[in-house]
Protein backbone atom coordinates (compact mmCIF):
# COMPACT_ATOMS: atom_id res chain seq x y z
CA MET A 1 -9.56 31.09 -42.92
CA ASP A 2 -8.86 34.77 -43.62
CA THR A 3 -5.83 36.44 -42.13
CA GLN A 4 -7.83 38.55 -39.68
CA ARG A 5 -9.70 35.51 -38.27
CA GLN A 6 -6.45 33.53 -38.04
CA GLN A 7 -4.76 36.33 -36.11
CA GLU A 8 -7.75 36.63 -33.78
CA ILE A 9 -7.71 32.89 -33.05
CA GLU A 10 -3.96 32.87 -32.45
CA ARG A 11 -4.28 35.90 -30.17
CA LYS A 12 -6.92 34.19 -28.06
CA ILE A 13 -4.91 30.96 -27.91
CA HIS A 14 -1.93 33.01 -26.80
CA GLN A 15 -4.06 34.50 -24.00
CA HIS A 16 -4.69 30.98 -22.68
CA ASP A 17 -1.13 29.71 -23.16
CA GLN A 18 1.65 32.08 -24.15
CA ALA A 19 3.93 29.18 -25.12
CA LEU A 20 1.44 27.57 -27.53
CA ALA A 21 2.61 28.96 -30.88
CA LEU A 22 0.79 27.27 -33.76
CA ASN A 23 2.69 25.48 -36.51
CA SER A 24 1.41 25.10 -40.06
CA SER A 25 -0.20 21.68 -39.54
CA GLU A 26 -2.06 22.94 -36.47
CA GLN A 27 -3.30 25.94 -38.43
CA CYS A 28 -4.67 23.54 -41.05
CA LEU A 29 -6.44 21.52 -38.37
CA ILE A 30 -8.05 24.66 -36.96
CA LYS A 31 -9.46 25.40 -40.43
CA VAL A 32 -11.05 21.94 -40.42
CA TRP A 33 -12.46 22.47 -36.93
CA LEU A 34 -13.85 25.88 -37.92
CA ALA A 35 -15.74 24.16 -40.72
CA ILE A 36 -17.10 21.59 -38.24
CA ALA A 37 -18.15 24.29 -35.79
CA GLY A 38 -19.82 26.48 -38.40
CA PRO A 39 -20.25 30.21 -37.76
CA THR A 40 -18.39 31.01 -34.53
CA ARG A 41 -18.49 34.78 -34.48
CA TYR A 42 -20.22 34.88 -31.12
CA GLN A 43 -18.76 31.60 -29.81
CA LEU A 44 -15.08 32.11 -30.46
CA ASP A 45 -14.10 31.75 -26.81
CA THR A 46 -15.96 28.42 -26.62
CA PHE A 47 -14.26 27.33 -29.84
CA ILE A 48 -10.83 28.14 -28.38
CA ARG A 49 -11.62 26.17 -25.21
CA CYS A 50 -12.31 23.14 -27.42
CA VAL A 51 -9.22 23.64 -29.60
CA ILE A 52 -6.51 24.03 -26.97
CA PRO A 53 -6.81 20.64 -25.19
CA VAL A 54 -6.87 18.82 -28.53
CA LEU A 55 -3.69 20.61 -29.59
CA TYR A 56 -2.06 19.55 -26.32
CA LEU A 57 -3.13 15.95 -26.90
CA ARG A 58 -1.84 15.95 -30.48
CA ARG A 59 1.54 17.27 -29.38
CA SER A 60 1.70 14.59 -26.69
CA HIS A 61 1.03 11.85 -29.24
CA ARG A 62 3.55 13.21 -31.71
CA ALA A 63 6.27 13.29 -29.05
CA HIS A 64 5.43 9.72 -27.96
CA VAL A 65 6.14 8.27 -31.41
CA LEU A 66 9.77 7.81 -30.20
CA LYS A 67 11.42 8.04 -33.60
CA GLU A 68 14.86 9.14 -32.42
CA PRO A 69 16.72 6.86 -29.95
CA ASN A 70 19.03 9.72 -28.95
CA SER A 71 16.11 11.84 -27.77
CA LEU A 72 14.20 9.08 -25.95
CA ALA A 73 14.04 10.78 -22.54
CA ASN A 74 13.14 14.17 -23.99
CA ASP A 75 10.40 12.71 -26.22
CA ILE A 76 8.80 10.76 -23.37
CA LEU A 77 8.83 13.72 -21.00
CA THR A 78 7.66 16.17 -23.66
CA GLY A 79 4.73 13.89 -24.37
CA ASP A 80 4.00 13.56 -20.65
CA TYR A 81 4.24 17.34 -20.26
CA TYR A 82 1.59 17.98 -22.92
CA SER A 83 -0.55 15.21 -21.41
CA SER A 84 -0.43 17.05 -18.08
CA LEU A 85 -1.49 20.30 -19.78
CA PHE A 86 -4.28 18.40 -21.56
CA TYR A 87 -5.64 17.02 -18.26
CA ARG A 88 -5.32 20.29 -16.41
CA TYR A 89 -7.02 22.30 -19.15
CA LEU A 90 -9.88 19.84 -19.61
CA ILE A 91 -10.88 19.71 -15.96
CA THR A 92 -10.62 23.49 -15.69
CA HIS A 93 -12.72 24.37 -18.75
CA HIS A 94 -15.03 21.40 -19.33
CA GLU A 95 -17.49 19.25 -17.39
CA LEU A 96 -16.31 15.99 -15.84
CA ASN A 97 -18.88 14.00 -17.82
CA THR A 98 -17.29 15.24 -21.04
CA PHE A 99 -13.85 14.53 -19.60
CA LYS A 100 -14.92 10.93 -18.94
CA VAL A 101 -15.99 10.46 -22.59
CA ILE A 102 -12.65 11.85 -23.80
CA VAL A 103 -10.67 9.58 -21.45
CA VAL A 104 -12.48 6.44 -22.64
CA ARG A 105 -11.80 7.42 -26.28
CA LEU A 106 -8.16 8.03 -25.42
CA ARG A 107 -7.80 4.69 -23.63
CA ASP A 108 -8.96 2.83 -26.75
CA TYR A 109 -6.29 4.62 -28.78
CA TYR A 110 -3.51 3.61 -26.38
CA VAL A 111 -4.74 0.00 -26.14
CA LYS A 112 -4.64 -0.44 -29.92
CA ASN A 113 -1.18 1.10 -30.10
CA SER A 114 0.10 -1.17 -27.32
CA GLN A 115 -0.86 -4.07 -29.57
CA GLN A 116 1.32 -2.70 -32.36
CA THR A 117 -1.62 -1.63 -34.49
CA LEU A 118 0.11 1.74 -34.86
CA MET A 119 -3.12 3.54 -35.53
CA THR A 120 -3.23 7.30 -35.94
CA ASP A 121 -5.80 9.27 -34.04
CA ASP A 122 -8.46 11.48 -35.57
CA TYR A 123 -8.17 14.63 -33.50
CA SER A 124 -11.33 16.02 -35.07
CA ASP A 125 -13.23 13.38 -33.08
CA TYR A 126 -11.96 14.87 -29.83
CA PHE A 127 -12.87 18.35 -31.02
CA LYS A 128 -16.40 17.21 -31.92
CA ILE A 129 -16.90 15.66 -28.48
CA LEU A 130 -15.90 18.90 -26.79
CA TRP A 131 -17.76 21.19 -29.19
CA GLN A 132 -21.02 19.24 -29.17
CA ALA A 133 -21.00 18.89 -25.40
CA GLU A 134 -21.57 22.63 -25.01
CA ASP A 135 -20.78 22.25 -21.36
CA LYS A 136 -20.09 24.89 -18.77
CA VAL A 137 -17.79 24.55 -15.81
CA SER A 138 -19.49 24.18 -12.45
CA ASP A 139 -18.20 23.49 -8.96
CA LEU A 140 -19.35 19.89 -8.77
CA VAL A 141 -19.32 18.15 -5.42
CA THR A 142 -21.08 14.79 -5.40
CA ILE A 143 -21.09 12.88 -2.14
CA GLU A 144 -21.09 9.07 -2.36
CA PRO A 145 -21.48 6.63 0.53
CA ILE A 146 -18.07 5.71 1.92
CA LEU A 147 -16.96 2.10 1.60
CA THR A 148 -15.82 1.21 5.09
CA TYR A 149 -12.98 -1.21 5.78
CA ASN A 150 -12.00 -2.53 9.15
CA ASP A 151 -8.32 -2.95 8.32
CA ILE A 152 -5.71 -1.88 5.80
CA ASP A 153 -5.37 -5.33 4.24
CA THR A 154 -9.05 -5.45 3.30
CA TYR A 155 -8.77 -1.97 1.82
CA ILE A 156 -5.67 -2.83 -0.21
CA ALA A 157 -7.40 -5.98 -1.52
CA ALA A 158 -10.36 -3.86 -2.66
CA VAL A 159 -8.06 -1.36 -4.38
CA THR A 160 -6.10 -4.19 -6.05
CA GLU A 161 -9.35 -5.64 -7.42
CA VAL A 162 -10.32 -2.28 -8.93
CA MET A 163 -6.82 -1.89 -10.41
CA SER A 164 -7.11 -5.32 -12.06
CA GLN A 165 -10.48 -4.43 -13.54
CA GLN A 166 -9.25 -1.09 -14.87
CA PHE A 167 -5.67 -1.79 -15.94
CA LEU A 168 -5.75 -5.35 -17.31
CA VAL A 169 -7.30 -4.43 -20.65
CA LEU A 170 -4.37 -5.56 -22.82
CA THR A 171 -3.30 -8.80 -24.49
CA ASP A 172 -2.91 -11.88 -22.29
CA LYS A 173 0.88 -11.64 -22.39
CA GLN A 174 0.88 -7.95 -21.55
CA ASN A 175 -1.65 -8.46 -18.76
CA GLN A 176 0.48 -11.22 -17.23
CA ALA A 177 3.56 -8.96 -17.28
CA LEU A 178 1.55 -6.19 -15.65
CA ILE A 179 0.19 -8.58 -12.99
CA ARG A 180 3.75 -9.58 -12.13
CA LEU A 181 4.77 -5.94 -11.86
CA MET A 182 1.77 -4.96 -9.71
CA GLY A 183 2.26 -7.95 -7.41
CA SER A 184 6.04 -7.96 -7.15
CA GLY A 185 6.53 -6.62 -3.67
CA GLY A 186 5.74 -2.93 -3.98
CA LYS A 187 5.40 -1.31 -0.57
CA LYS A 188 2.21 0.61 -1.48
CA THR A 189 3.48 3.41 0.74
CA ARG A 190 1.30 6.08 -0.82
CA LEU A 191 -1.83 3.96 -0.62
CA LYS A 192 -1.24 3.15 3.06
CA LEU A 193 -0.67 6.82 3.86
CA PHE A 194 -3.89 7.76 2.10
CA TYR A 195 -5.89 5.14 3.98
CA HIS A 196 -4.50 6.02 7.39
CA ALA A 197 -4.87 9.76 6.84
CA SER A 198 -8.53 9.40 5.81
CA PRO A 199 -10.74 9.92 8.87
CA HIS A 200 -13.32 7.12 9.00
CA LEU A 201 -16.29 9.30 9.79
CA GLU A 202 -19.92 8.30 10.09
CA LYS A 203 -20.85 11.00 7.60
CA PRO A 204 -20.87 9.98 3.92
CA SER A 205 -17.76 10.81 1.95
CA LEU A 206 -16.22 10.04 -1.44
CA SER A 207 -15.18 6.50 -2.29
CA LEU A 208 -11.68 5.83 -0.98
CA VAL A 209 -11.20 2.85 -3.26
CA LYS A 210 -11.30 4.66 -6.59
CA ILE A 211 -8.95 7.37 -5.39
CA GLY A 212 -6.64 4.74 -3.91
CA ALA A 213 -6.55 2.85 -7.22
CA ALA A 214 -5.87 6.13 -9.07
CA ILE A 215 -3.01 6.94 -6.67
CA GLU A 216 -1.44 3.54 -7.29
CA GLY A 217 -2.05 3.82 -11.04
CA ILE A 218 -0.42 7.24 -11.38
CA HIS A 219 2.58 5.97 -9.40
CA LEU A 220 2.83 2.77 -11.49
CA ALA A 221 2.59 4.66 -14.79
CA SER A 222 5.33 7.06 -13.69
CA LEU A 223 7.58 4.11 -12.77
CA ILE A 224 7.07 2.50 -16.19
CA HIS A 225 8.03 5.75 -17.94
CA ASP A 226 10.97 6.32 -15.55
CA ASP A 227 12.31 2.82 -16.24
CA LEU A 228 12.04 3.48 -19.97
CA ILE A 229 13.88 6.79 -19.70
CA ASP A 230 16.64 5.23 -17.60
CA GLN A 231 16.69 1.97 -19.59
CA ALA A 232 16.37 0.08 -16.29
CA VAL A 233 16.54 -3.71 -16.44
CA LEU A 234 14.71 -4.60 -13.21
CA ARG A 235 11.86 -3.18 -11.17
CA ARG A 236 11.00 -4.95 -7.89
CA HIS A 237 13.00 -8.04 -8.92
CA THR A 238 10.93 -8.19 -12.15
CA PRO A 239 12.09 -7.39 -15.71
CA THR A 240 10.88 -3.96 -16.78
CA LEU A 241 8.16 -3.80 -19.42
CA HIS A 242 10.38 -2.42 -22.16
CA GLN A 243 12.72 -5.36 -21.58
CA THR A 244 9.83 -7.80 -21.86
CA PHE A 245 8.27 -6.14 -24.91
CA ASN A 246 9.71 -3.01 -26.52
CA GLN A 247 9.98 0.69 -25.83
CA LEU A 248 6.84 1.81 -27.65
CA THR A 249 4.67 -0.90 -26.10
CA ALA A 250 5.93 -0.06 -22.59
CA LEU A 251 5.27 3.63 -23.22
CA HIS A 252 1.68 2.98 -24.27
CA ILE A 253 1.05 0.60 -21.36
CA GLY A 254 2.13 3.41 -19.04
CA ASN A 255 -0.21 5.77 -20.90
CA ILE A 256 -3.09 3.30 -20.57
CA ILE A 257 -2.60 2.99 -16.82
CA PHE A 258 -2.46 6.75 -16.43
CA THR A 259 -5.56 7.23 -18.61
CA GLN A 260 -7.48 4.60 -16.66
CA SER A 261 -6.43 6.32 -13.43
CA LEU A 262 -7.95 9.55 -14.77
CA SER A 263 -11.07 7.57 -15.66
CA LEU A 264 -11.36 6.43 -12.04
CA LEU A 265 -10.99 10.01 -10.84
CA ALA A 266 -13.58 11.16 -13.40
CA ASP A 267 -16.15 9.02 -11.57
CA ILE A 268 -15.65 11.27 -8.55
CA LYS A 269 -17.60 14.41 -9.27
CA ASP A 270 -15.56 16.83 -7.26
CA ASN A 271 -13.56 19.50 -9.03
CA LYS A 272 -11.29 20.04 -6.03
CA ILE A 273 -9.98 16.48 -6.34
CA HIS A 274 -9.19 17.03 -10.00
CA GLN A 275 -7.50 20.35 -9.31
CA LEU A 276 -5.20 18.63 -6.83
CA PHE A 277 -4.32 15.71 -9.09
CA SER A 278 -3.96 17.72 -12.30
CA GLN A 279 -1.54 20.08 -10.57
CA LEU A 280 0.30 17.06 -9.16
CA PHE A 281 0.76 15.49 -12.60
CA TYR A 282 1.91 18.79 -14.09
CA ARG A 283 4.46 19.41 -11.32
CA MET A 284 5.75 15.81 -11.44
CA VAL A 285 6.48 16.12 -15.15
CA ARG A 286 8.08 19.53 -14.68
CA GLY A 287 10.28 17.97 -12.00
CA GLU A 288 11.30 15.17 -14.37
CA LEU A 289 12.13 17.69 -17.10
CA SER A 290 14.25 19.68 -14.66
CA GLN A 291 16.04 16.52 -13.59
CA GLN A 292 16.94 15.79 -17.21
CA THR A 293 18.36 19.30 -17.49
CA TYR A 294 20.87 18.48 -14.73
CA ARG A 295 21.67 14.97 -15.95
CA TYR A 296 25.46 14.45 -16.18
CA SER A 297 25.88 17.96 -14.74
CA GLN A 298 28.17 19.01 -11.91
CA GLN A 299 26.21 22.24 -11.41
CA LEU A 300 23.36 20.81 -9.34
CA SER A 301 23.35 22.46 -5.90
CA PRO A 302 21.65 21.04 -2.77
CA TYR A 303 18.98 23.74 -3.05
CA ARG A 304 18.16 22.90 -6.67
CA TYR A 305 18.20 19.20 -5.92
CA LEU A 306 15.71 19.63 -3.08
CA LYS A 307 13.44 21.53 -5.46
CA LEU A 308 13.53 18.50 -7.78
CA VAL A 309 12.64 16.21 -4.87
CA ARG A 310 9.78 18.54 -3.96
CA ASP A 311 8.16 18.19 -7.39
CA LYS A 312 9.03 14.56 -8.11
CA THR A 313 8.23 12.96 -4.74
CA ALA A 314 7.21 15.27 -1.90
CA LEU A 315 4.28 16.88 -3.71
CA PHE A 316 2.73 13.44 -4.34
CA VAL A 317 2.64 12.66 -0.62
CA GLU A 318 1.43 16.18 0.14
CA VAL A 319 -1.48 15.79 -2.29
CA ILE A 320 -2.34 12.36 -0.84
CA LEU A 321 -2.64 13.71 2.70
CA HIS A 322 -4.36 16.87 1.46
CA THR A 323 -6.93 14.76 -0.39
CA ALA A 324 -7.49 12.55 2.65
CA GLY A 325 -8.07 15.56 4.87
CA TYR A 326 -10.34 17.21 2.32
CA LEU A 327 -12.49 14.09 2.02
CA GLY A 328 -12.65 13.90 5.80
CA GLN A 329 -13.87 17.52 5.86
CA VAL A 330 -11.29 18.49 8.46
CA GLU A 331 -10.91 22.05 9.67
CA PRO A 332 -8.65 24.40 7.65
CA ASP A 333 -5.88 24.42 10.27
CA GLN A 334 -5.90 20.60 10.36
CA LEU A 335 -5.74 20.49 6.56
CA ARG A 336 -2.66 22.74 6.61
CA LEU A 337 -0.99 20.41 9.11
CA LEU A 338 -1.69 17.38 6.90
CA LYS A 339 -0.29 19.13 3.82
CA ARG A 340 2.88 20.21 5.62
CA ALA A 341 3.36 16.77 7.13
CA GLY A 342 2.90 15.18 3.70
CA PHE A 343 5.52 17.42 2.17
CA ALA A 344 8.04 16.67 4.94
CA ILE A 345 7.36 12.91 4.78
CA GLY A 346 7.87 12.94 1.02
CA MET A 347 11.16 14.80 1.31
CA ALA A 348 12.46 12.45 4.02
CA TYR A 349 11.37 9.38 2.08
CA GLN A 350 13.27 10.43 -1.05
CA LEU A 351 16.43 11.37 0.85
CA LYS A 352 16.38 7.96 2.53
CA ASP A 353 15.97 6.45 -0.93
CA ASP A 354 19.06 8.35 -2.10
CA MET A 355 21.03 6.83 0.74
CA LEU A 356 19.76 3.31 0.03
CA ASP A 357 20.78 3.64 -3.61
CA VAL A 358 24.37 3.81 -2.34
CA THR A 359 24.31 1.56 0.72
CA ALA A 360 21.68 -1.16 0.19
CA GLY A 361 22.12 -4.38 -1.78
CA GLU A 362 20.29 -5.30 -4.97
CA CYS A 363 18.46 -8.17 -3.27
CA LYS A 364 16.94 -5.77 -0.75
CA LEU A 365 15.91 -3.06 -3.21
CA GLY A 366 14.76 -5.33 -6.05
CA LYS A 367 16.77 -3.33 -8.60
CA PRO A 368 20.45 -2.66 -9.27
CA THR A 369 22.05 -0.32 -6.74
CA SER A 370 23.92 2.89 -7.61
CA VAL A 371 21.55 3.14 -10.56
CA ASP A 372 21.10 6.91 -10.14
CA GLN A 373 24.84 7.48 -10.51
CA ALA A 374 25.00 5.09 -13.46
CA ASN A 375 22.31 7.08 -15.24
CA GLY A 376 23.98 10.42 -14.63
CA TYR A 377 21.73 11.61 -11.79
CA ARG A 378 23.65 13.17 -8.91
CA THR A 379 21.78 12.58 -5.66
CA LEU A 380 22.20 14.50 -2.42
CA PRO A 381 24.93 12.28 -0.86
CA VAL A 382 27.09 12.84 -3.94
CA ILE A 383 26.32 16.57 -4.09
CA TYR A 384 27.14 17.05 -0.43
CA GLN A 385 30.33 15.02 -0.79
CA ASP A 386 31.48 17.24 -3.63
CA LEU A 387 30.89 20.29 -1.46
CA TYR A 388 32.37 19.08 1.80
CA SER A 389 35.11 16.68 0.80
CA SER A 390 38.51 17.39 -0.69
CA LYS A 391 37.97 14.54 -3.14
CA ARG A 392 35.78 15.70 -6.02
CA ALA A 393 34.28 13.81 -8.90
CA THR A 394 36.07 14.60 -12.13
CA LYS A 395 33.89 12.75 -14.62
CA SER A 396 30.16 12.86 -15.21
CA HIS A 397 29.40 10.24 -17.84
CA ALA A 398 27.61 6.99 -17.11
CA ASP A 399 30.53 4.87 -18.25
CA ASP A 400 32.81 6.34 -15.60
CA VAL A 401 33.44 3.52 -13.16
CA ALA A 402 33.82 5.84 -10.18
CA ALA A 403 30.48 7.50 -10.90
CA THR A 404 28.76 4.22 -11.65
CA GLN A 405 29.95 2.44 -8.49
CA PRO A 406 30.43 5.12 -5.81
CA ASP A 407 32.57 4.12 -2.85
CA VAL A 408 30.50 4.12 0.34
CA ASP A 409 33.54 5.12 2.40
CA PHE A 410 34.25 7.99 0.03
CA LEU A 411 30.63 9.18 0.36
CA ASN A 412 30.65 9.01 4.15
CA VAL A 413 30.34 12.79 4.65
CA GLY A 414 27.62 13.09 2.02
CA LEU A 415 25.65 10.22 3.52
CA LYS A 416 25.94 11.68 7.01
CA ARG A 417 24.70 15.13 5.98
CA THR A 418 21.86 13.60 3.90
CA LYS A 419 20.81 11.52 6.90
CA GLN A 420 20.81 14.61 9.13
CA LEU A 421 18.59 16.51 6.69
CA ALA A 422 16.23 13.54 6.26
CA HIS A 423 15.85 13.33 10.03
CA ARG A 424 15.09 17.05 10.24
CA TYR A 425 12.26 16.53 7.76
CA ILE A 426 11.01 13.58 9.83
CA GLU A 427 11.04 15.73 12.96
CA ARG A 428 9.21 18.50 11.14
CA ALA A 429 6.54 16.04 9.98
CA LEU A 430 6.13 14.61 13.48
CA GLY A 431 5.74 18.10 14.90
CA ASP A 432 2.76 18.73 12.61
CA ILE A 433 1.26 15.25 13.01
CA ARG A 434 1.22 15.53 16.81
CA GLN A 435 -1.12 18.54 16.47
CA LEU A 436 -3.76 16.54 14.56
CA LYS A 437 -7.01 16.14 16.47
CA ASN A 438 -8.10 12.77 15.09
CA PRO A 439 -6.41 10.20 17.38
CA MET A 440 -6.37 7.31 14.88
CA VAL A 441 -4.96 9.45 12.06
CA ARG A 442 -2.38 10.86 14.46
CA TYR A 443 -1.37 7.40 15.73
CA HIS A 444 -0.93 5.80 12.29
CA LEU A 445 0.95 8.75 10.78
CA ILE A 446 3.31 8.92 13.76
CA TYR A 447 3.95 5.18 13.43
CA PHE A 448 4.69 5.46 9.69
CA THR A 449 6.84 8.59 9.98
CA THR A 450 8.89 7.27 12.89
CA ALA A 451 9.65 4.14 10.85
CA LEU A 452 11.43 6.35 8.30
CA TYR A 453 14.28 6.81 10.80
CA LYS A 454 15.30 3.18 10.20
CA ARG A 455 14.07 2.68 6.63
CA THR A 456 16.04 -0.13 4.94
CA ARG A 457 14.08 -0.76 1.72
């Protein structure tokens, strides 16, 4: 590749992503892909659109090798970050049929690595799939008959069946561990919210089951990676996957679940759905990266902490209610109400979780309490206490006994102010929900949101 062509390619890549500076190995790969593509003088933009997602994917895989124990959290989140860019770029610049082929190829790679095959991926294969597809982006909206369910239990059973079909593609031992994790008492809060916020109209709509399974899968994959980052021992009274197997296997199992969740979404030919979920994944990872920045830090303000909660938790609930309203074809003003209510519910839910991490027992939560403090994450009760109490924390490391086992009495002011803020978010959500026109959606969301006042698990 001559210098002029190399500079032109790098300039165009920079136009798509200013942070994507090529290293020497990536430059070599591009030479190989240029040879595969043949003359690209009049197709350079198409060539670039095929190159960029593969570069994102390669960087994700390289980060997820987990060679350095001291950089475990950073490597996992860096890999997840490039995975989010990969997904977002693919669904923006390529057809969903091509995306489905890529996802299936990617799943096979993760499955083999979860079995300790330690295979390396041929990134030229991904490039060939994209290049040969010669697809153009279109605003796809495919309406499928809705699968109607008379009650939430029947719906959850249908979603669970789809999850088993999609996620249990591992060894028998790994599948059994995953079955225990999926069936170990999770509240399925997000799934229930999605079901109750979806208007059951007579008109055809998209399948609720596949989206529900994808919602649960994305949440489950994020929990597996979170447990690995935090080196958690228990999740829902069950040993975490990295405790049962090892770190690399747990990482790839999480990747498989996420990839299979994308595969479920790829069956739904609606670009709006993918725009919502790709942005969600990207923002969730950005939130996790920001949280790591403030780990063991005393500089985290309430405002910055609430921004973390927005990206890590609240946006997920917002997207769930937004998706439900979109599928129900509600009016624009009703859609705005659902989005705002979802955001407020998500904020309140996380703040209540922060309080339970201090006040609830391990038996109730299914995991050790005060785990956030032990892992160096300052939650809102602690941040408020530092601001409004004369007693201030003086140490920030995980082995500090005071930080690891915070005194509930000492945190009384912080807990009180966190509770007040959580209740304001609940009231804000209820104010929006009461304006919804659909009576069943309004009833169920009011019931769920009101229950947050007395949440105990």
